[in-house]
mmCIF file with all atom_site columns, C-alpha atoms in Angstrom:
data_model
loop_
_atom_site.group_PDB
_atom_site.id
_atom_site.type_symbol
_atom_site.label_atom_id
_atom_site.label_alt_id
_atom_site.label_comp_id
_atom_site.label_asym_id
_atom_site.label_entity_id
_atom_site.label_seq_id
_atom_site.pdbx_PDB_ins_code
_atom_site.Cartn_x
_atom_site.Cartn_y
_atom_site.Cartn_z
_atom_site.occupancy
_atom_site.B_iso_or_equiv
_atom_site.pdbx_formal_charge
_atom_site.auth_seq_id
_atom_site.auth_comp_id
_atom_site.auth_asym_id
_atom_site.auth_atom_id
_atom_site.pdbx_PDB_model_num
ATOM 1   C CA . MET A 1 1   ? -3.570  -4.490  5.852  1.00 44.00 ? 584 MET A CA 1
ATOM 2   C CA . GLY A 1 2   ? -1.925  -7.536  4.881  1.00 46.00 ? 585 GLY A CA 1
ATOM 3   C CA . PRO A 1 3   ? -2.450  -11.189 5.834  1.00 46.00 ? 586 PRO A CA 1
ATOM 4   C CA . GLY A 1 4   ? -1.630  -12.172 9.480  1.00 46.00 ? 587 GLY A CA 1
ATOM 5   C CA . GLU A 1 5   ? -1.158  -8.704  10.794 1.00 48.00 ? 588 GLU A CA 1
ATOM 6   C CA . ALA A 1 6   ? -1.594  -8.716  14.512 1.00 46.00 ? 589 ALA A CA 1
ATOM 7   C CA . LYS A 1 7   ? -4.290  -6.656  16.237 1.00 47.00 ? 590 LYS A CA 1
ATOM 8   C CA . PRO A 1 8   ? -3.117  -4.314  19.101 1.00 44.00 ? 591 PRO A CA 1
ATOM 9   C CA . MET A 1 9   ? -2.217  -6.188  21.919 1.00 43.00 ? 592 MET A CA 1
ATOM 10  C CA . PRO A 1 10  ? -4.665  -6.153  25.019 1.00 45.00 ? 593 PRO A CA 1
ATOM 11  C CA . GLY A 1 11  ? -4.044  -4.246  27.807 1.00 47.00 ? 594 GLY A CA 1
ATOM 12  C CA . PRO A 1 12  ? -3.378  -0.411  28.736 1.00 47.00 ? 595 PRO A CA 1
ATOM 13  C CA . ARG A 1 13  ? 0.123   -0.057  27.470 1.00 48.00 ? 596 ARG A CA 1
ATOM 14  C CA . ALA A 1 14  ? -0.652  -1.234  23.810 1.00 54.00 ? 597 ALA A CA 1
ATOM 15  C CA . ARG A 1 15  ? -3.814  0.751   23.848 1.00 53.00 ? 598 ARG A CA 1
ATOM 16  C CA . TYR A 1 16  ? -1.739  3.845   24.578 1.00 49.00 ? 599 TYR A CA 1
ATOM 17  C CA . HIS A 1 17  ? 0.798   2.768   22.203 1.00 74.00 ? 600 HIS A CA 1
ATOM 18  C CA . LEU A 1 18  ? -1.973  2.701   19.247 1.00 80.00 ? 601 LEU A CA 1
ATOM 19  C CA . GLU A 1 19  ? -3.572  6.079   20.586 1.00 83.00 ? 602 GLU A CA 1
ATOM 20  C CA . ARG A 1 20  ? -0.186  7.745   20.435 1.00 84.00 ? 603 ARG A CA 1
ATOM 21  C CA . ILE A 1 21  ? 0.168   6.910   16.909 1.00 88.00 ? 604 ILE A CA 1
ATOM 22  C CA . ARG A 1 22  ? -3.182  7.838   16.186 1.00 88.00 ? 605 ARG A CA 1
ATOM 23  C CA . GLU A 1 23  ? -2.908  11.043  17.806 1.00 89.00 ? 606 GLU A CA 1
ATOM 24  C CA . SER A 1 24  ? 0.723   12.044  17.123 1.00 88.00 ? 607 SER A CA 1
ATOM 25  C CA . VAL A 1 25  ? 0.664   10.921  13.372 1.00 92.00 ? 608 VAL A CA 1
ATOM 26  C CA . TRP A 1 26  ? -2.627  9.989   11.863 1.00 92.00 ? 609 TRP A CA 1
ATOM 27  C CA . ASP A 1 27  ? -4.745  12.640  13.247 1.00 91.00 ? 610 ASP A CA 1
ATOM 28  C CA . VAL A 1 28  ? -2.198  15.420  12.428 1.00 91.00 ? 611 VAL A CA 1
ATOM 29  C CA . VAL A 1 29  ? -2.342  14.180  8.706  1.00 91.00 ? 612 VAL A CA 1
ATOM 30  C CA . ALA A 1 30  ? -5.581  12.993  8.242  1.00 91.00 ? 613 ALA A CA 1
ATOM 31  C CA . ASN A 1 31  ? -7.228  15.899  10.217 1.00 88.00 ? 614 ASN A CA 1
ATOM 32  C CA . GLY A 1 32  ? -9.733  13.355  11.779 1.00 80.00 ? 615 GLY A CA 1
ATOM 33  C CA . ALA A 1 33  ? -10.655 11.517  8.607  1.00 89.00 ? 616 ALA A CA 1
ATOM 34  C CA . LEU A 1 34  ? -11.592 7.811   8.887  1.00 88.00 ? 617 LEU A CA 1
ATOM 35  C CA . LYS A 1 35  ? -9.554  7.212   5.675  1.00 91.00 ? 618 LYS A CA 1
ATOM 36  C CA . ILE A 1 36  ? -7.342  9.245   3.155  1.00 93.00 ? 619 ILE A CA 1
ATOM 37  C CA . THR A 1 37  ? -5.649  8.404   0.147  1.00 93.00 ? 620 THR A CA 1
ATOM 38  C CA . CYS A 1 38  ? -2.155  7.044   0.016  1.00 92.00 ? 621 CYS A CA 1
ATOM 39  C CA . GLY A 1 39  ? -1.042  10.533  -1.986 1.00 92.00 ? 622 GLY A CA 1
ATOM 40  C CA . GLU A 1 40  ? -2.487  12.196  0.712  1.00 93.00 ? 623 GLU A CA 1
ATOM 41  C CA . LEU A 1 41  ? -0.866  9.996   3.608  1.00 93.00 ? 624 LEU A CA 1
ATOM 42  C CA . LYS A 1 42  ? 2.339   10.613  1.862  1.00 92.00 ? 625 LYS A CA 1
ATOM 43  C CA . LYS A 1 43  ? 2.363   14.305  1.358  1.00 92.00 ? 626 LYS A CA 1
ATOM 44  C CA . GLY A 1 44  ? 1.178   14.773  4.943  1.00 91.00 ? 627 GLY A CA 1
ATOM 45  C CA . LEU A 1 45  ? 3.967   12.835  6.244  1.00 92.00 ? 628 LEU A CA 1
ATOM 46  C CA . ASP A 1 46  ? 6.439   14.591  4.217  1.00 89.00 ? 629 ASP A CA 1
ATOM 47  C CA . GLU A 1 47  ? 5.446   17.935  4.855  1.00 89.00 ? 630 GLU A CA 1
ATOM 48  C CA . SER A 1 48  ? 4.039   18.605  8.276  1.00 86.00 ? 631 SER A CA 1
ATOM 49  C CA . LYS A 1 49  ? 5.916   19.652  10.875 1.00 84.00 ? 632 LYS A CA 1
ATOM 50  C CA . ASP A 1 50  ? 3.502   18.754  13.674 1.00 87.00 ? 633 ASP A CA 1
ATOM 51  C CA . VAL A 1 51  ? 3.936   15.050  13.342 1.00 88.00 ? 634 VAL A CA 1
ATOM 52  C CA . SER A 1 52  ? 5.670   13.582  16.485 1.00 85.00 ? 635 SER A CA 1
ATOM 53  C CA . TRP A 1 53  ? 7.444   10.336  15.742 1.00 83.00 ? 636 TRP A CA 1
ATOM 54  C CA . GLU A 1 54  ? 9.390   10.541  19.142 1.00 77.00 ? 637 GLU A CA 1
ATOM 55  C CA . ARG A 1 55  ? 5.922   9.922   20.960 1.00 79.00 ? 638 ARG A CA 1
ATOM 56  C CA . THR A 1 56  ? 5.493   6.606   18.981 1.00 80.00 ? 639 THR A CA 1
ATOM 57  C CA . GLY A 1 57  ? 8.884   4.868   19.337 1.00 76.00 ? 640 GLY A CA 1
ATOM 58  C CA . LEU A 1 58  ? 8.594   4.482   15.587 1.00 82.00 ? 641 LEU A CA 1
ATOM 59  C CA . ASP A 1 59  ? 11.157  5.350   13.056 1.00 83.00 ? 642 ASP A CA 1
ATOM 60  C CA . GLY A 1 60  ? 9.537   8.270   10.993 1.00 86.00 ? 643 GLY A CA 1
ATOM 61  C CA . ALA A 1 61  ? 12.068  7.759   8.070  1.00 86.00 ? 644 ALA A CA 1
ATOM 62  C CA . LYS A 1 62  ? 11.148  4.074   7.751  1.00 87.00 ? 645 LYS A CA 1
ATOM 63  C CA . VAL A 1 63  ? 7.573   4.756   7.898  1.00 90.00 ? 646 VAL A CA 1
ATOM 64  C CA . ARG A 1 64  ? 7.596   7.611   5.319  1.00 90.00 ? 647 ARG A CA 1
ATOM 65  C CA . ARG A 1 65  ? 9.673   5.185   3.140  1.00 89.00 ? 648 ARG A CA 1
ATOM 66  C CA . ALA A 1 66  ? 7.143   2.378   3.363  1.00 89.00 ? 649 ALA A CA 1
ATOM 67  C CA . VAL A 1 67  ? 4.476   4.786   2.699  1.00 92.00 ? 650 VAL A CA 1
ATOM 68  C CA . THR A 1 68  ? 6.312   6.010   -0.438 1.00 90.00 ? 651 THR A CA 1
ATOM 69  C CA . LEU A 1 69  ? 6.603   2.348   -1.624 1.00 90.00 ? 652 LEU A CA 1
ATOM 70  C CA . GLU A 1 70  ? 2.856   1.634   -0.916 1.00 89.00 ? 653 GLU A CA 1
ATOM 71  C CA . CYS A 1 71  ? 1.793   4.595   -3.053 1.00 89.00 ? 654 CYS A CA 1
ATOM 72  C CA . GLN A 1 72  ? 4.113   3.398   -5.959 1.00 89.00 ? 655 GLN A CA 1
ATOM 73  C CA . ALA A 1 73  ? 2.409   -0.236  -5.743 1.00 88.00 ? 656 ALA A CA 1
ATOM 74  C CA . THR A 1 74  ? -0.948  0.643   -5.409 1.00 88.00 ? 657 THR A CA 1
ATOM 75  C CA . GLY A 1 75  ? -1.461  4.122   -6.666 1.00 89.00 ? 658 GLY A CA 1
ATOM 76  C CA . ASP A 1 76  ? -1.589  7.622   -5.136 1.00 89.00 ? 659 ASP A CA 1
ATOM 77  C CA . GLU A 1 77  ? -5.601  7.237   -5.001 1.00 92.00 ? 660 GLU A CA 1
ATOM 78  C CA . THR A 1 78  ? -5.832  4.189   -3.043 1.00 91.00 ? 661 THR A CA 1
ATOM 79  C CA . LEU A 1 79  ? -7.628  4.489   0.299  1.00 92.00 ? 662 LEU A CA 1
ATOM 80  C CA . LEU A 1 80  ? -6.059  3.851   3.495  1.00 92.00 ? 663 LEU A CA 1
ATOM 81  C CA . THR A 1 81  ? -7.712  3.531   7.054  1.00 92.00 ? 664 THR A CA 1
ATOM 82  C CA . PHE A 1 82  ? -6.051  4.204   10.329 1.00 91.00 ? 665 PHE A CA 1
ATOM 83  C CA . ASP A 1 83  ? -5.947  0.373   11.246 1.00 89.00 ? 666 ASP A CA 1
ATOM 84  C CA . GLU A 1 84  ? -4.101  -0.442  7.991  1.00 91.00 ? 667 GLU A CA 1
ATOM 85  C CA . PHE A 1 85  ? -1.535  2.476   8.463  1.00 91.00 ? 668 PHE A CA 1
ATOM 86  C CA . HIS A 1 86  ? -1.080  1.352   11.917 1.00 88.00 ? 669 HIS A CA 1
ATOM 87  C CA . ALA A 1 87  ? -0.213  -1.984  10.886 1.00 86.00 ? 670 ALA A CA 1
ATOM 88  C CA . LEU A 1 88  ? 2.107   -0.946  8.250  1.00 88.00 ? 671 LEU A CA 1
ATOM 89  C CA . ALA A 1 89  ? 3.764   1.559   10.593 1.00 87.00 ? 672 ALA A CA 1
ATOM 90  C CA . CYS A 1 90  ? 4.340   -0.972  13.309 1.00 82.00 ? 673 CYS A CA 1
ATOM 91  C CA . ARG A 1 91  ? 5.425   -3.609  10.570 1.00 81.00 ? 674 ARG A CA 1
ATOM 92  C CA . VAL A 1 92  ? 8.460   -1.211  9.357  1.00 83.00 ? 675 VAL A CA 1
ATOM 93  C CA . GLY A 1 93  ? 8.825   1.163   11.651 1.00 80.00 ? 676 GLY A CA 1
ATOM 94  C CA . GLY A 1 94  ? 11.383  -0.607  13.905 1.00 69.00 ? 677 GLY A CA 1
ATOM 95  C CA . PRO A 1 95  ? 14.004  0.847   16.124 1.00 59.00 ? 678 PRO A CA 1
ATOM 96  C CA . GLY A 1 96  ? 16.823  3.397   14.681 1.00 50.00 ? 679 GLY A CA 1
ATOM 97  C CA . ASP A 1 97  ? 20.601  3.019   15.261 1.00 48.00 ? 680 ASP A CA 1
ATOM 98  C CA . ASP A 1 98  ? 20.199  4.146   18.796 1.00 46.00 ? 681 ASP A CA 1
ATOM 99  C CA . GLY A 1 99  ? 18.964  0.634   19.668 1.00 45.00 ? 682 GLY A CA 1
ATOM 100 C CA . PHE A 1 100 ? 15.590  1.726   21.255 1.00 48.00 ? 683 PHE A CA 1
ATOM 101 C CA . VAL A 1 101 ? 13.023  -0.880  21.086 1.00 53.00 ? 684 VAL A CA 1
ATOM 102 C CA . ASP A 1 102 ? 9.540   -0.379  22.311 1.00 58.00 ? 685 ASP A CA 1
ATOM 103 C CA . PRO A 1 103 ? 8.335   -3.569  24.022 1.00 64.00 ? 686 PRO A CA 1
ATOM 104 C CA . VAL A 1 104 ? 4.754   -3.359  22.689 1.00 63.00 ? 687 VAL A CA 1
ATOM 105 C CA . LEU A 1 105 ? 5.983   -2.680  19.099 1.00 61.00 ? 688 LEU A CA 1
ATOM 106 C CA . ALA A 1 106 ? 8.365   -5.494  19.248 1.00 68.00 ? 689 ALA A CA 1
ATOM 107 C CA . THR A 1 107 ? 5.720   -7.793  20.371 1.00 74.00 ? 690 THR A CA 1
ATOM 108 C CA . GLN A 1 108 ? 3.335   -6.708  17.705 1.00 70.00 ? 691 GLN A CA 1
ATOM 109 C CA . THR A 1 109 ? 6.145   -7.413  14.977 1.00 69.00 ? 692 THR A CA 1
ATOM 110 C CA . TYR A 1 110 ? 6.590   -10.678 16.284 1.00 78.00 ? 693 TYR A CA 1
ATOM 111 C CA . MET A 1 111 ? 2.936   -11.626 16.164 1.00 79.00 ? 694 MET A CA 1
ATOM 112 C CA . GLU A 1 112 ? 2.687   -10.406 12.862 1.00 75.00 ? 695 GLU A CA 1
ATOM 113 C CA . THR A 1 113 ? 5.769   -12.190 11.482 1.00 77.00 ? 696 THR A CA 1
ATOM 114 C CA . HIS A 1 114 ? 4.536   -15.202 12.856 1.00 80.00 ? 697 HIS A CA 1
ATOM 115 C CA . ARG A 1 115 ? 0.940   -14.798 12.102 1.00 80.00 ? 698 ARG A CA 1
ATOM 116 C CA . LEU A 1 116 ? 0.160   -15.918 15.811 1.00 84.00 ? 699 LEU A CA 1
ATOM 117 C CA . VAL A 1 117 ? -3.108  -13.674 16.212 1.00 81.00 ? 700 VAL A CA 1
ATOM 118 C CA . PRO A 1 118 ? -5.181  -15.620 13.477 1.00 82.00 ? 701 PRO A CA 1
ATOM 119 C CA . LEU A 1 119 ? -3.482  -18.939 14.494 1.00 84.00 ? 702 LEU A CA 1
ATOM 120 C CA . LEU A 1 120 ? -4.046  -18.706 18.120 1.00 85.00 ? 703 LEU A CA 1
ATOM 121 C CA . GLU A 1 121 ? -7.791  -17.146 17.478 1.00 81.00 ? 704 GLU A CA 1
ATOM 122 C CA . SER A 1 122 ? -8.626  -19.823 14.886 1.00 83.00 ? 705 SER A CA 1
ATOM 123 C CA . MET A 1 123 ? -7.482  -22.770 17.311 1.00 85.00 ? 706 MET A CA 1
ATOM 124 C CA . THR A 1 124 ? -9.769  -21.320 20.052 1.00 84.00 ? 707 THR A CA 1
ATOM 125 C CA . ALA A 1 125 ? -12.609 -21.101 17.621 1.00 79.00 ? 708 ALA A CA 1
ATOM 126 C CA . ALA A 1 126 ? -12.090 -24.604 16.427 1.00 82.00 ? 709 ALA A CA 1
ATOM 127 C CA . VAL A 1 127 ? -11.831 -26.265 19.652 1.00 85.00 ? 710 VAL A CA 1
ATOM 128 C CA . MET A 1 128 ? -15.023 -24.220 20.932 1.00 81.00 ? 711 MET A CA 1
ATOM 129 C CA . THR A 1 129 ? -17.023 -25.367 18.267 1.00 77.00 ? 712 THR A CA 1
ATOM 130 C CA . ALA A 1 130 ? -15.985 -29.097 18.201 1.00 81.00 ? 713 ALA A CA 1
ATOM 131 C CA . LYS A 1 131 ? -15.670 -29.385 21.980 1.00 89.00 ? 714 LYS A CA 1
ATOM 132 C CA . PRO A 1 132 ? -13.528 -32.743 21.698 1.00 89.00 ? 715 PRO A CA 1
ATOM 133 C CA . ASP A 1 133 ? -13.325 -34.829 25.004 1.00 94.00 ? 716 ASP A CA 1
ATOM 134 C CA . ASP A 1 134 ? -9.624  -34.226 24.919 1.00 94.00 ? 717 ASP A CA 1
ATOM 135 C CA . PRO A 1 135 ? -9.076  -30.642 23.635 1.00 91.00 ? 718 PRO A CA 1
ATOM 136 C CA . LYS A 1 136 ? -5.241  -30.742 24.152 1.00 92.00 ? 719 LYS A CA 1
ATOM 137 C CA . LYS A 1 137 ? -5.043  -33.723 21.655 1.00 93.00 ? 720 LYS A CA 1
ATOM 138 C CA . PHE A 1 138 ? -7.680  -32.066 19.335 1.00 89.00 ? 721 PHE A CA 1
ATOM 139 C CA . LEU A 1 139 ? -5.176  -28.785 19.287 1.00 90.00 ? 722 LEU A CA 1
ATOM 140 C CA . GLU A 1 140 ? -2.226  -30.885 18.706 1.00 91.00 ? 723 GLU A CA 1
ATOM 141 C CA . LEU A 1 141 ? -3.582  -32.784 15.574 1.00 89.00 ? 724 LEU A CA 1
ATOM 142 C CA . LYS A 1 142 ? -4.971  -29.272 14.281 1.00 86.00 ? 725 LYS A CA 1
ATOM 143 C CA . LEU A 1 143 ? -1.523  -27.754 14.608 1.00 87.00 ? 726 LEU A CA 1
ATOM 144 C CA . ARG A 1 144 ? 0.247   -30.618 13.197 1.00 88.00 ? 727 ARG A CA 1
ATOM 145 C CA . ASP A 1 145 ? -1.963  -30.905 10.067 1.00 85.00 ? 728 ASP A CA 1
ATOM 146 C CA . HIS A 1 146 ? -1.681  -27.216 9.655  1.00 82.00 ? 729 HIS A CA 1
ATOM 147 C CA . HIS A 1 147 ? 1.971   -27.240 9.968  1.00 80.00 ? 730 HIS A CA 1
ATOM 148 C CA . PHE A 1 148 ? 2.843   -30.593 7.830  1.00 82.00 ? 731 PHE A CA 1
ATOM 149 C CA . ARG A 1 149 ? -0.144  -30.499 5.312  1.00 79.00 ? 732 ARG A CA 1
ATOM 150 C CA . GLY A 1 150 ? -1.220  -26.671 5.230  1.00 77.00 ? 733 GLY A CA 1
ATOM 151 C CA . ALA A 1 151 ? -4.533  -27.765 6.329  1.00 75.00 ? 734 ALA A CA 1
ATOM 152 C CA . PRO A 1 152 ? -6.664  -24.795 7.876  1.00 78.00 ? 735 PRO A CA 1
ATOM 153 C CA . VAL A 1 153 ? -7.189  -24.848 11.517 1.00 78.00 ? 736 VAL A CA 1
ATOM 154 C CA . LEU A 1 154 ? -10.511 -23.380 11.136 1.00 77.00 ? 737 LEU A CA 1
ATOM 155 C CA . GLU A 1 155 ? -12.438 -24.791 8.219  1.00 79.00 ? 738 GLU A CA 1
ATOM 156 C CA . TYR A 1 156 ? -15.411 -23.291 6.675  1.00 82.00 ? 739 TYR A CA 1
ATOM 157 C CA . GLU A 1 157 ? -16.665 -25.194 3.464  1.00 84.00 ? 740 GLU A CA 1
ATOM 158 C CA . ASP A 1 158 ? -19.056 -23.360 0.728  1.00 88.00 ? 741 ASP A CA 1
ATOM 159 C CA . ALA A 1 159 ? -22.208 -25.312 2.670  1.00 88.00 ? 742 ALA A CA 1
ATOM 160 C CA . ASP A 1 160 ? -21.199 -23.818 5.740  1.00 85.00 ? 743 ASP A CA 1
ATOM 161 C CA . LEU A 1 161 ? -21.005 -20.303 4.441  1.00 89.00 ? 744 LEU A CA 1
ATOM 162 C CA . ASP A 1 162 ? -24.440 -21.001 2.711  1.00 90.00 ? 745 ASP A CA 1
ATOM 163 C CA . ALA A 1 163 ? -25.889 -21.917 6.161  1.00 89.00 ? 746 ALA A CA 1
ATOM 164 C CA . VAL A 1 164 ? -24.483 -18.991 7.768  1.00 89.00 ? 747 VAL A CA 1
ATOM 165 C CA . PHE A 1 165 ? -25.985 -16.746 5.094  1.00 93.00 ? 748 PHE A CA 1
ATOM 166 C CA . THR A 1 166 ? -29.415 -18.372 5.330  1.00 92.00 ? 749 THR A CA 1
ATOM 167 C CA . GLN A 1 167 ? -29.405 -17.640 8.996  1.00 90.00 ? 750 GLN A CA 1
ATOM 168 C CA . PHE A 1 168 ? -29.370 -13.902 8.218  1.00 92.00 ? 751 PHE A CA 1
ATOM 169 C CA . ASP A 1 169 ? -31.640 -14.049 5.296  1.00 94.00 ? 752 ASP A CA 1
ATOM 170 C CA . ILE A 1 170 ? -34.885 -14.697 7.199  1.00 91.00 ? 753 ILE A CA 1
ATOM 171 C CA . VAL A 1 171 ? -37.281 -13.999 4.327  1.00 91.00 ? 754 VAL A CA 1
ATOM 172 C CA . ARG A 1 172 ? -35.359 -15.924 1.785  1.00 93.00 ? 755 ARG A CA 1
ATOM 173 C CA . SER A 1 173 ? -34.686 -12.627 -0.645 1.00 95.00 ? 756 SER A CA 1
ATOM 174 C CA . GLY A 1 174 ? -31.337 -13.684 -1.592 1.00 94.00 ? 757 GLY A CA 1
ATOM 175 C CA . ALA A 1 175 ? -29.630 -10.621 0.053  1.00 95.00 ? 758 ALA A CA 1
ATOM 176 C CA . ILE A 1 176 ? -28.802 -9.171  3.423  1.00 95.00 ? 759 ILE A CA 1
ATOM 177 C CA . THR A 1 177 ? -28.080 -5.894  4.790  1.00 94.00 ? 760 THR A CA 1
ATOM 178 C CA . GLN A 1 178 ? -24.222 -4.791  5.432  1.00 93.00 ? 761 GLN A CA 1
ATOM 179 C CA . GLU A 1 179 ? -25.057 -4.991  9.304  1.00 93.00 ? 762 GLU A CA 1
ATOM 180 C CA . GLN A 1 180 ? -26.192 -8.546  8.711  1.00 94.00 ? 763 GLN A CA 1
ATOM 181 C CA . CYS A 1 181 ? -23.093 -9.300  6.650  1.00 93.00 ? 764 CYS A CA 1
ATOM 182 C CA . ASP A 1 182 ? -20.899 -7.662  9.233  1.00 91.00 ? 765 ASP A CA 1
ATOM 183 C CA . LYS A 1 183 ? -22.428 -9.456  12.175 1.00 90.00 ? 766 LYS A CA 1
ATOM 184 C CA . ALA A 1 184 ? -21.814 -12.739 10.378 1.00 90.00 ? 767 ALA A CA 1
ATOM 185 C CA . ILE A 1 185 ? -18.410 -12.342 9.112  1.00 89.00 ? 768 ILE A CA 1
ATOM 186 C CA . VAL A 1 186 ? -17.332 -11.005 12.759 1.00 86.00 ? 769 VAL A CA 1
ATOM 187 C CA . ALA A 1 187 ? -18.828 -14.105 14.318 1.00 81.00 ? 770 ALA A CA 1
ATOM 188 C CA . MET A 1 188 ? -16.468 -16.185 12.074 1.00 82.00 ? 771 MET A CA 1
ATOM 189 C CA . THR A 1 189 ? -13.101 -14.187 12.197 1.00 80.00 ? 772 THR A CA 1
ATOM 190 C CA . GLY A 1 190 ? -13.796 -11.357 14.957 1.00 77.00 ? 773 GLY A CA 1
ATOM 191 C CA . HIS A 1 191 ? -13.231 -8.676  12.153 1.00 81.00 ? 774 HIS A CA 1
ATOM 192 C CA . LYS A 1 192 ? -15.802 -6.899  9.953  1.00 83.00 ? 775 LYS A CA 1
ATOM 193 C CA . ALA A 1 193 ? -15.925 -7.358  6.188  1.00 83.00 ? 776 ALA A CA 1
ATOM 194 C CA . LYS A 1 194 ? -13.688 -5.185  3.889  1.00 83.00 ? 777 LYS A CA 1
ATOM 195 C CA . PRO A 1 195 ? -15.481 -1.750  3.093  1.00 85.00 ? 778 PRO A CA 1
ATOM 196 C CA . ARG A 1 196 ? -17.603 -2.037  -0.053 1.00 86.00 ? 779 ARG A CA 1
ATOM 197 C CA . THR A 1 197 ? -18.165 0.716   -2.808 1.00 85.00 ? 780 THR A CA 1
ATOM 198 C CA . ASP A 1 198 ? -21.838 1.114   -1.803 1.00 89.00 ? 781 ASP A CA 1
ATOM 199 C CA . PRO A 1 199 ? -22.325 -0.046  1.934  1.00 86.00 ? 782 PRO A CA 1
ATOM 200 C CA . SER A 1 200 ? -25.990 0.776   1.461  1.00 91.00 ? 783 SER A CA 1
ATOM 201 C CA . ALA A 1 201 ? -26.565 -1.804  -1.110 1.00 93.00 ? 784 ALA A CA 1
ATOM 202 C CA . PRO A 1 202 ? -27.883 -5.403  -0.245 1.00 94.00 ? 785 PRO A CA 1
ATOM 203 C CA . VAL A 1 203 ? -25.298 -8.128  0.042  1.00 95.00 ? 786 VAL A CA 1
ATOM 204 C CA . THR A 1 204 ? -25.972 -10.949 -2.272 1.00 95.00 ? 787 THR A CA 1
ATOM 205 C CA . LYS A 1 205 ? -24.965 -14.523 -1.350 1.00 94.00 ? 788 LYS A CA 1
ATOM 206 C CA . ALA A 1 206 ? -22.290 -14.607 -3.972 1.00 94.00 ? 789 ALA A CA 1
ATOM 207 C CA . GLU A 1 207 ? -20.916 -11.400 -2.575 1.00 94.00 ? 790 GLU A CA 1
ATOM 208 C CA . PHE A 1 208 ? -21.041 -12.552 1.127  1.00 94.00 ? 791 PHE A CA 1
ATOM 209 C CA . MET A 1 209 ? -19.312 -15.751 0.164  1.00 92.00 ? 792 MET A CA 1
ATOM 210 C CA . ARG A 1 210 ? -16.681 -13.759 -1.635 1.00 92.00 ? 793 ARG A CA 1
ATOM 211 C CA . LEU A 1 211 ? -16.429 -11.282 1.430  1.00 93.00 ? 794 LEU A CA 1
ATOM 212 C CA . ALA A 1 212 ? -16.348 -14.280 4.160  1.00 90.00 ? 795 ALA A CA 1
ATOM 213 C CA . ARG A 1 213 ? -13.679 -16.066 2.223  1.00 89.00 ? 796 ARG A CA 1
ATOM 214 C CA . GLU A 1 214 ? -11.442 -12.908 1.901  1.00 89.00 ? 797 GLU A CA 1
ATOM 215 C CA . ALA A 1 215 ? -11.912 -12.370 5.785  1.00 86.00 ? 798 ALA A CA 1
ATOM 216 C CA . LEU A 1 216 ? -11.092 -16.065 6.610  1.00 85.00 ? 799 LEU A CA 1
ATOM 217 C CA . ASP A 1 217 ? -7.997  -15.920 4.427  1.00 82.00 ? 800 ASP A CA 1
ATOM 218 C CA . GLU A 1 218 ? -6.886  -12.821 6.267  1.00 81.00 ? 801 GLU A CA 1
ATOM 219 C CA . TYR A 1 219 ? -7.872  -13.193 9.822  1.00 78.00 ? 802 TYR A CA 1
ATOM 220 C CA . THR A 1 220 ? -7.935  -17.074 10.555 1.00 80.00 ? 803 THR A CA 1
ATOM 221 C CA . ALA A 1 221 ? -5.241  -19.965 10.141 1.00 73.00 ? 804 ALA A CA 1
#
């Protein structure tokens, strides 16, 4: 999933839209698996007759084409999760020539295009952390700095990440568990860290710093 892609919008209609894509496309192709390779996804979308694009409001041809290009760019063995497929499908599977526009899909596309989710989440986190006397002025200055100077709205220095790691490394072993790593990164970004090759292995401080930076770059502004 690329930077700034919107999470499913809150509310029952958006949740239903996400579940329609899961049930009508992903579960048919992935057979309940949490992740499959790009090549398996492409083959399933191309060959399965049980995929129901009509229920999703998506243009199946556009999504299949995008998955083919993704395979060419990253390789057939690249693993994809449902969330990554869902974001890709919503980004590229816009309305067909009949002019039908799913309002939830259109909203998600707009949010992704303008990176509004990470921006709004970062501004909320920044103002709650700083607790300024004039929150409106604080947010105005943050937005101006972000727009004109490219300054991050939610800024974490290396010392801040070091302090977060230390809070979880209670025995000062120099490593924490994957669960602790996820909790720390969720607290900062609202999202878990990207999956590791061996999630049972301890997370060192250097690895935590890398995972945290990746999550901050992807999910905050």
